[in-house]
Amino acid sequence: MLSLLSRTRLHDPARRVMRLMIRRRMRRGTQQFAHLMLSYSRAGKLRSAMRVLQLMQKDGCAPDILICNVAVNALVFAGRIDKALEFSDRMRRVGVEPDVVTYNCLIKGLCSVRRVVEALEMIDVMLQNGCPPDKITYYTVMGFLCKEKRVAEVRGLLGRMMNDAGLFPDQVTYNMLIHVLAKHGHADEALEFLRESEGKRFRVDEVGYSAVVHSFCLNGRMAEAKGVVGEMISKECHPDVVTYSAVVDGFCRIGEIDQARKMMKHMYKNGCKPNIVTHTALLNGLCKAGKTSEAWELLNNSGEEWWTPSDITYSVVMHGFRREGKLKESCDVVAQMLQKGFFPTTVEINLLIHALCKEGKPAEAKDFMEQCQSKGCTINVINFTTVIHGFSRQGDLESALSLLDDLYLSNRHPDVVTYTVVVNALGKKGRLKEATELVKKMLNRGIVPTLVTYRTVIHRYCEKGTVEELLDLLDKMLARQELKSVYNQVIEKLCALGKINEAYSLLSKVLRTASQRDAQTCHILMESFLNRGLAVQSYNVACQMFQRNLIPDIKLCRKVDNQLTLEKQPAAGKLIVKFVERGLLKQEK
C-alpha cells in the first residue's frame, strides 16, 4: 500500500498507513519511510518530507543510503539544490557514503539550475572518492550541453567518459545526443552525430532520422529535410508516417501547400498511408493560407479518402473560417462537429461568440451558445458574459438583463465581471436606479467589487451628477471591499467632468489620511478652480491642505497667488507667507 501511495500525491493516506504500522508494531524499515517521504515530495510538501527523517529516528530506525537518496531527490525536486549539497555532506558525517545514485541526483539538480561547471567538478569528486560514474552521470550533463548547443564540450565529455571511467559511447549514447539536439532545434549538430553513429557501424532507425527531419522542418529548412528523407530511402530505412507528417507540416508552415500535396502522393507511392495528423497538418496549412473553404471541402470528403477527422481537425477549420471573418461557416463547422460527437472547448465557443458580438450580432451569438449547450457542450459564465456584453454594446439592455436572469436559473452564478458589464450599460442609459439595485444584489450575494467595478460606478454616477446616490452606494461597496483611493477617484472624475463644486464638497473625505495621493487630488481640484478663474476657491483648497500638514505644490500656489493679486483679493500673498513660516520657500528655490 505504501509503495502504491508513493507514486501519487496522496500523502495523508500514506501517513495513516505508516501510523497504523507503528501502532500495530509491524516490522518497518527505511524503505517504508522512503515511500512516505516520496508521497510528501510529489505533493510539494518538502518540509513534511524531511520531517520523515525525524519520525524514522524516533522509531529507532537508522538512516541508510536508500532513505538518504530519497531525501536528496526530494530537495532537488523542490529546487533546493544547495540544501541537497549540504545534506550529502551530512550523510558522510553520519557514516552514510553517497553512491552513484546520490551523485547523479545532485548533478541533475546542478544542471537544472545551469551550474554545469559544478556538475563537471562533481564527476571528478566521484572518481576521487572511489565512486565511478555511470553512463547516466555523463548523459545528464551531455543533455544540458546539447540544449545549449555546446557541441565541443559534449565531445570533450565523451572523451572523458572513455578515458576516466572506461565507458565507451554506444548506440544508446548517440541516440540520446541525436534526439536532444534535434528536440532543441540544433538539426545540423544532430545530423552530424547521426553520420558519426553510422560511421561507427551503429544502426540508426527511422525514429532517429525522424527526429532530425522534424528539427529541420521546424526551422523551415525543407530542402535539408527532403534530403534526409531521400537518404533514408537510399539506405533502405523506410520513412514512417511520423517522418512524412513532419515534412508535410513543414511545407505547410512556410506556405508551400503544393509541395505538401506532392509529399502526400509520395507517401502513397511508398506504401505509407497518411493518418489524421498528416491530413490535419495539410488542412491547417490551407487555413493559414486563406483557403479554408478548400480545407472544409477536403474535410467533408474525408470518408471517400478513408480517414476519420478528429476534434482537432474540426477546430483547425473552425478557426480558419473565424480568422477569415466567415462566422456563419465557422458555426456550421461546429454544428457538424457536434453531430460527429466532438465538443468544442469553452474557449473556442467564446472566440466565436466574441466574434459574432464584435460584428454586432449578439442575438446570433446567443442562439449559437444555446445550440452548443443543448448538444451537451460546457458553457461557463464567461460565455454568458460575452453575450451580455454584446447586447449591452448594442443598447439592448432588456436582452442583457434577461440573459443575466437565465444565468441565475441555470445555476451558473454571475461573477463580478458580468455585474460590472451590466451596471456600466445601465448607467450609460441613465437607468441608475436599476444599476444601484444590481450592485446591491451583487453585494448581497457575497461578490467582492473590483477596481474596475468602482471605476465604472464612479464614472457613470458622476456623469449624471447624482453624487449623493453615489456616496451611499460607495459606502455599501466599501463595507464589502475597502479601497483607499475611492474618494480621490470621485473628486478627480468630477473635476474632469467640470463639476468642481460637487468635488469641493467631498474634499474633507480625502484629507483624512493626508497621503501623497490626497495631495495629487487636491492639486487637480486647485487647477480646476484656477482654470475657471476661481482663485479664491483654489486658495481655500490650499489652506485646508496646510491645516492637514499636507504641503501643496509651490509652483501651483504661486499661480494662485498671482491670480489673487491681479484680482486684488485680500488673500493675495498669504500662501507664500505660509511657505516662508514653514521654512519651505528657500528650499523649493
JSON list of N, CA, C and O in Angstrom, two decimals, residues 212-240:
[
{"chain": "A", "resi": 212, "resn": "VAL", "atom": "N", "xyz": [15.63, 14.20, -36.68]},
{"chain": "A", "resi": 212, "resn": "VAL", "atom": "CA", "xyz": [16.40, 15.19, -37.44]},
{"chain": "A", "resi": 212, "resn": "VAL", "atom": "C", "xyz": [15.52, 15.88, -38.46]},
{"chain": "A", "resi": 212, "resn": "VAL", "atom": "O", "xyz": [15.57, 17.12, -38.63]},
{"chain": "A", "resi": 213, "resn": "VAL", "atom": "N", "xyz": [14.70, 15.09, -39.17]},
{"chain": "A", "resi": 213, "resn": "VAL", "atom": "CA", "xyz": [13.78, 15.67, -40.17]},
{"chain": "A", "resi": 213, "resn": "VAL", "atom": "C", "xyz": [12.85, 16.68, -39.52]},
{"chain": "A", "resi": 213, "resn": "VAL", "atom": "O", "xyz": [12.63, 17.78, -40.04]},
{"chain": "A", "resi": 214, "resn": "HIS", "atom": "N", "xyz": [12.28, 16.30, -38.39]},
{"chain": "A", "resi": 214, "resn": "HIS", "atom": "CA", "xyz": [11.34, 17.19, -37.68]},
{"chain": "A", "resi": 214, "resn": "HIS", "atom": "C", "xyz": [12.03, 18.48, -37.26]},
{"chain": "A", "resi": 214, "resn": "HIS", "atom": "O", "xyz": [11.44, 19.57, -37.35]},
{"chain": "A", "resi": 215, "resn": "SER", "atom": "N", "xyz": [13.29, 18.39, -36.85]},
{"chain": "A", "resi": 215, "resn": "SER", "atom": "CA", "xyz": [14.03, 19.59, -36.43]},
{"chain": "A", "resi": 215, "resn": "SER", "atom": "C", "xyz": [14.26, 20.53, -37.61]},
{"chain": "A", "resi": 215, "resn": "SER", "atom": "O", "xyz": [14.10, 21.75, -37.50]},
{"chain": "A", "resi": 216, "resn": "PHE", "atom": "N", "xyz": [14.63, 19.97, -38.76]},
{"chain": "A", "resi": 216, "resn": "PHE", "atom": "CA", "xyz": [14.81, 20.80, -39.97]},
{"chain": "A", "resi": 216, "resn": "PHE", "atom": "C", "xyz": [13.48, 21.45, -40.36]},
{"chain": "A", "resi": 216, "resn": "PHE", "atom": "O", "xyz": [13.44, 22.64, -40.75]},
{"chain": "A", "resi": 217, "resn": "CYS", "atom": "N", "xyz": [12.39, 20.70, -40.27]},
{"chain": "A", "resi": 217, "resn": "CYS", "atom": "CA", "xyz": [11.08, 21.23, -40.66]},
{"chain": "A", "resi": 217, "resn": "CYS", "atom": "C", "xyz": [10.65, 22.37, -39.75]},
{"chain": "A", "resi": 217, "resn": "CYS", "atom": "O", "xyz": [10.09, 23.37, -40.21]},
{"chain": "A", "resi": 218, "resn": "LEU", "atom": "N", "xyz": [10.91, 22.24, -38.45]},
{"chain": "A", "resi": 218, "resn": "LEU", "atom": "CA", "xyz": [10.55, 23.31, -37.52]},
{"chain": "A", "resi": 218, "resn": "LEU", "atom": "C", "xyz": [11.30, 24.59, -37.82]},
{"chain": "A", "resi": 218, "resn": "LEU", "atom": "O", "xyz": [10.81, 25.69, -37.58]},
{"chain": "A", "resi": 219, "resn": "ASN", "atom": "N", "xyz": [12.52, 24.46, -38.34]},
{"chain": "A", "resi": 219, "resn": "ASN", "atom": "CA", "xyz": [13.32, 25.64, -38.70]},
{"chain": "A", "resi": 219, "resn": "ASN", "atom": "C", "xyz": [13.04, 26.13, -40.11]},
{"chain": "A", "resi": 219, "resn": "ASN", "atom": "O", "xyz": [13.70, 27.07, -40.58]},
{"chain": "A", "resi": 220, "resn": "GLY", "atom": "N", "xyz": [12.10, 25.48, -40.81]},
{"chain": "A", "resi": 220, "resn": "GLY", "atom": "CA", "xyz": [11.75, 25.91, -42.17]},
{"chain": "A", "resi": 220, "resn": "GLY", "atom": "C", "xyz": [12.76, 25.53, -43.22]},
{"chain": "A", "resi": 220, "resn": "GLY", "atom": "O", "xyz": [12.72, 26.03, -44.35]},
{"chain": "A", "resi": 221, "resn": "ARG", "atom": "N", "xyz": [13.66, 24.61, -42.92]},
{"chain": "A", "resi": 221, "resn": "ARG", "atom": "CA", "xyz": [14.72, 24.20, -43.86]},
{"chain": "A", "resi": 221, "resn": "ARG", "atom": "C", "xyz": [14.26, 22.92, -44.56]},
{"chain": "A", "resi": 221, "resn": "ARG", "atom": "O", "xyz": [14.72, 21.82, -44.28]},
{"chain": "A", "resi": 222, "resn": "MET", "atom": "N", "xyz": [13.34, 23.09, -45.50]},
{"chain": "A", "resi": 222, "resn": "MET", "atom": "CA", "xyz": [12.69, 21.95, -46.11]},
{"chain": "A", "resi": 222, "resn": "MET", "atom": "C", "xyz": [13.60, 21.22, -47.10]},
{"chain": "A", "resi": 222, "resn": "MET", "atom": "O", "xyz": [13.44, 20.01, -47.30]},
{"chain": "A", "resi": 223, "resn": "ALA", "atom": "N", "xyz": [14.52, 21.91, -47.74]},
{"chain": "A", "resi": 223, "resn": "ALA", "atom": "CA", "xyz": [15.44, 21.24, -48.66]},
{"chain": "A", "resi": 223, "resn": "ALA", "atom": "C", "xyz": [16.28, 20.21, -47.92]},
{"chain": "A", "resi": 223, "resn": "ALA", "atom": "O", "xyz": [16.47, 19.07, -48.38]},
{"chain": "A", "resi": 224, "resn": "GLU", "atom": "N", "xyz": [16.80, 20.61, -46.74]},
{"chain": "A", "resi": 224, "resn": "GLU", "atom": "CA", "xyz": [17.58, 19.68, -45.93]},
{"chain": "A", "resi": 224, "resn": "GLU", "atom": "C", "xyz": [16.72, 18.53, -45.43]},
{"chain": "A", "resi": 224, "resn": "GLU", "atom": "O", "xyz": [17.17, 17.37, -45.38]},
{"chain": "A", "resi": 225, "resn": "ALA", "atom": "N", "xyz": [15.47, 18.83, -45.05]},
{"chain": "A", "resi": 225, "resn": "ALA", "atom": "CA", "xyz": [14.57, 17.78, -44.57]},
{"chain": "A", "resi": 225, "resn": "ALA", "atom": "C", "xyz": [14.30, 16.76, -45.66]},
{"chain": "A", "resi": 225, "resn": "ALA", "atom": "O", "xyz": [14.35, 15.54, -45.42]},
{"chain": "A", "resi": 226, "resn": "LYS", "atom": "N", "xyz": [14.03, 17.23, -46.91]},
{"chain": "A", "resi": 226, "resn": "LYS", "atom": "CA", "xyz": [13.80, 16.31, -48.02]},
{"chain": "A", "resi": 226, "resn": "LYS", "atom": "C", "xyz": [15.05, 15.50, -48.33]},
{"chain": "A", "resi": 226, "resn": "LYS", "atom": "O", "xyz": [14.98, 14.31, -48.69]},
{"chain": "A", "resi": 227, "resn": "GLY", "atom": "N", "xyz": [16.22, 16.14, -48.18]},
{"chain": "A", "resi": 227, "resn": "GLY", "atom": "CA", "xyz": [17.47, 15.43, -48.41]},
{"chain": "A", "resi": 227, "resn": "GLY", "atom": "C", "xyz": [17.65, 14.27, -47.44]},
{"chain": "A", "resi": 227, "resn": "GLY", "atom": "O", "xyz": [18.08, 13.18, -47.84]},
{"chain": "A", "resi": 228, "resn": "VAL", "atom": "N", "xyz": [17.31, 14.50, -46.17]},
{"chain": "A", "resi": 228, "resn": "VAL", "atom": "CA", "xyz": [17.43, 13.42, -45.18]},
{"chain": "A", "resi": 228, "resn": "VAL", "atom": "C", "xyz": [16.44, 12.30, -45.48]},
{"chain": "A", "resi": 228, "resn": "VAL", "atom": "O", "xyz": [16.77, 11.11, -45.35]},
{"chain": "A", "resi": 229, "resn": "VAL", "atom": "N", "xyz": [15.22, 12.65, -45.91]},
{"chain": "A", "resi": 229, "resn": "VAL", "atom": "CA", "xyz": [14.24, 11.63, -46.27]},
{"chain": "A", "resi": 229, "resn": "VAL", "atom": "C", "xyz": [14.74, 10.80, -47.44]},
{"chain": "A", "resi": 229, "resn": "VAL", "atom": "O", "xyz": [14.63, 9.55, -47.45]},
{"chain": "A", "resi": 230, "resn": "GLY", "atom": "N", "xyz": [15.32, 11.47, -48.45]},
{"chain": "A", "resi": 230, "resn": "GLY", "atom": "CA", "xyz": [15.89, 10.74, -49.59]},
{"chain": "A", "resi": 230, "resn": "GLY", "atom": "C", "xyz": [17.02, 9.83, -49.17]},
{"chain": "A", "resi": 230, "resn": "GLY", "atom": "O", "xyz": [17.16, 8.70, -49.68]},
{"chain": "A", "resi": 231, "resn": "GLU", "atom": "N", "xyz": [17.85, 10.31, -48.24]},
{"chain": "A", "resi": 231, "resn": "GLU", "atom": "CA", "xyz": [18.95, 9.49, -47.71]},
{"chain": "A", "resi": 231, "resn": "GLU", "atom": "C", "xyz": [18.40, 8.26, -46.99]},
{"chain": "A", "resi": 231, "resn": "GLU", "atom": "O", "xyz": [18.97, 7.16, -47.10]},
{"chain": "A", "resi": 232, "resn": "MET", "atom": "N", "xyz": [17.31, 8.42, -46.26]},
{"chain": "A", "resi": 232, "resn": "MET", "atom": "CA", "xyz": [16.70, 7.29, -45.57]},
{"chain": "A", "resi": 232, "resn": "MET", "atom": "C", "xyz": [16.27, 6.22, -46.58]},
{"chain": "A", "resi": 232, "resn": "MET", "atom": "O", "xyz": [16.55, 5.02, -46.39]},
{"chain": "A", "resi": 233, "resn": "ILE", "atom": "N", "xyz": [15.61, 6.67, -47.65]},
{"chain": "A", "resi": 233, "resn": "ILE", "atom": "CA", "xyz": [15.11, 5.72, -48.65]},
{"chain": "A", "resi": 233, "resn": "ILE", "atom": "C", "xyz": [16.27, 5.00, -49.32]},
{"chain": "A", "resi": 233, "resn": "ILE", "atom": "O", "xyz": [16.22, 3.78, -49.56]},
{"chain": "A", "resi": 234, "resn": "SER", "atom": "N", "xyz": [17.34, 5.73, -49.64]},
{"chain": "A", "resi": 234, "resn": "SER", "atom": "CA", "xyz": [18.50, 5.11, -50.31]},
{"chain": "A", "resi": 234, "resn": "SER", "atom": "C", "xyz": [19.18, 4.08, -49.43]},
{"chain": "A", "resi": 234, "resn": "SER", "atom": "O", "xyz": [19.81, 3.14, -49.92]},
{"chain": "A", "resi": 235, "resn": "LYS", "atom": "N", "xyz": [19.08, 4.26, -48.11]},
{"chain": "A", "resi": 235, "resn": "LYS", "atom": "CA", "xyz": [19.70, 3.32, -47.17]},
{"chain": "A", "resi": 235, "resn": "LYS", "atom": "C", "xyz": [18.71, 2.25, -46.70]},
{"chain": "A", "resi": 235, "resn": "LYS", "atom": "O", "xyz": [18.99, 1.52, -45.73]},
{"chain": "A", "resi": 236, "resn": "GLU", "atom": "N", "xyz": [17.56, 2.20, -47.39]},
{"chain": "A", "resi": 236, "resn": "GLU", "atom": "CA", "xyz": [16.53, 1.21, -47.09]},
{"chain": "A", "resi": 236, "resn": "GLU", "atom": "C", "xyz": [16.03, 1.31, -45.64]},
{"chain": "A", "resi": 236, "resn": "GLU", "atom": "O", "xyz": [15.64, 0.32, -45.03]},
{"chain": "A", "resi": 237, "resn": "CYS", "atom": "N", "xyz": [16.06, 2.53, -45.13]},
{"chain": "A", "resi": 237, "resn": "CYS", "atom": "CA", "xyz": [15.44, 2.81, -43.83]},
{"chain": "A", "resi": 237, "resn": "CYS", "atom": "C", "xyz": [14.16, 3.60, -44.15]},
{"chain": "A", "resi": 237, "resn": "CYS", "atom": "O", "xyz": [14.18, 4.82, -44.28]},
{"chain": "A", "resi": 238, "resn": "HIS", "atom": "N", "xyz": [13.09, 2.89, -44.35]},
{"chain": "A", "resi": 238, "resn": "HIS", "atom": "CA", "xyz": [11.88, 3.47, -44.92]},
{"chain": "A", "resi": 238, "resn": "HIS", "atom": "C", "xyz": [11.23, 4.47, -43.94]},
{"chain": "A", "resi": 238, "resn": "HIS", "atom": "O", "xyz": [10.96, 4.12, -42.79]},
{"chain": "A", "resi": 239, "resn": "PRO", "atom": "N", "xyz": [10.99, 5.70, -44.41]},
{"chain": "A", "resi": 239, "resn": "PRO", "atom": "CA", "xyz": [10.33, 6.68, -43.55]},
{"chain": "A", "resi": 239, "resn": "PRO", "atom": "C", "xyz": [8.93, 6.20, -43.17]},
{"chain": "A", "resi": 239, "resn": "PRO", "atom": "O", "xyz": [8.22, 5.60, -43.98]},
{"chain": "A", "resi": 240, "resn": "ASP", "atom": "N", "xyz": [8.56, 6.45, -41.94]},
{"chain": "A", "resi": 240, "resn": "ASP", "atom": "CA", "xyz": [7.22, 6.07, -41.49]},
{"chain": "A", "resi": 240, "resn": "ASP", "atom": "C", "xyz": [6.30, 7.28, -41.58]},
{"chain": "A", "resi": 240, "resn": "ASP", "atom": "O", "xyz": [6.69, 8.37, -42.02]}
]
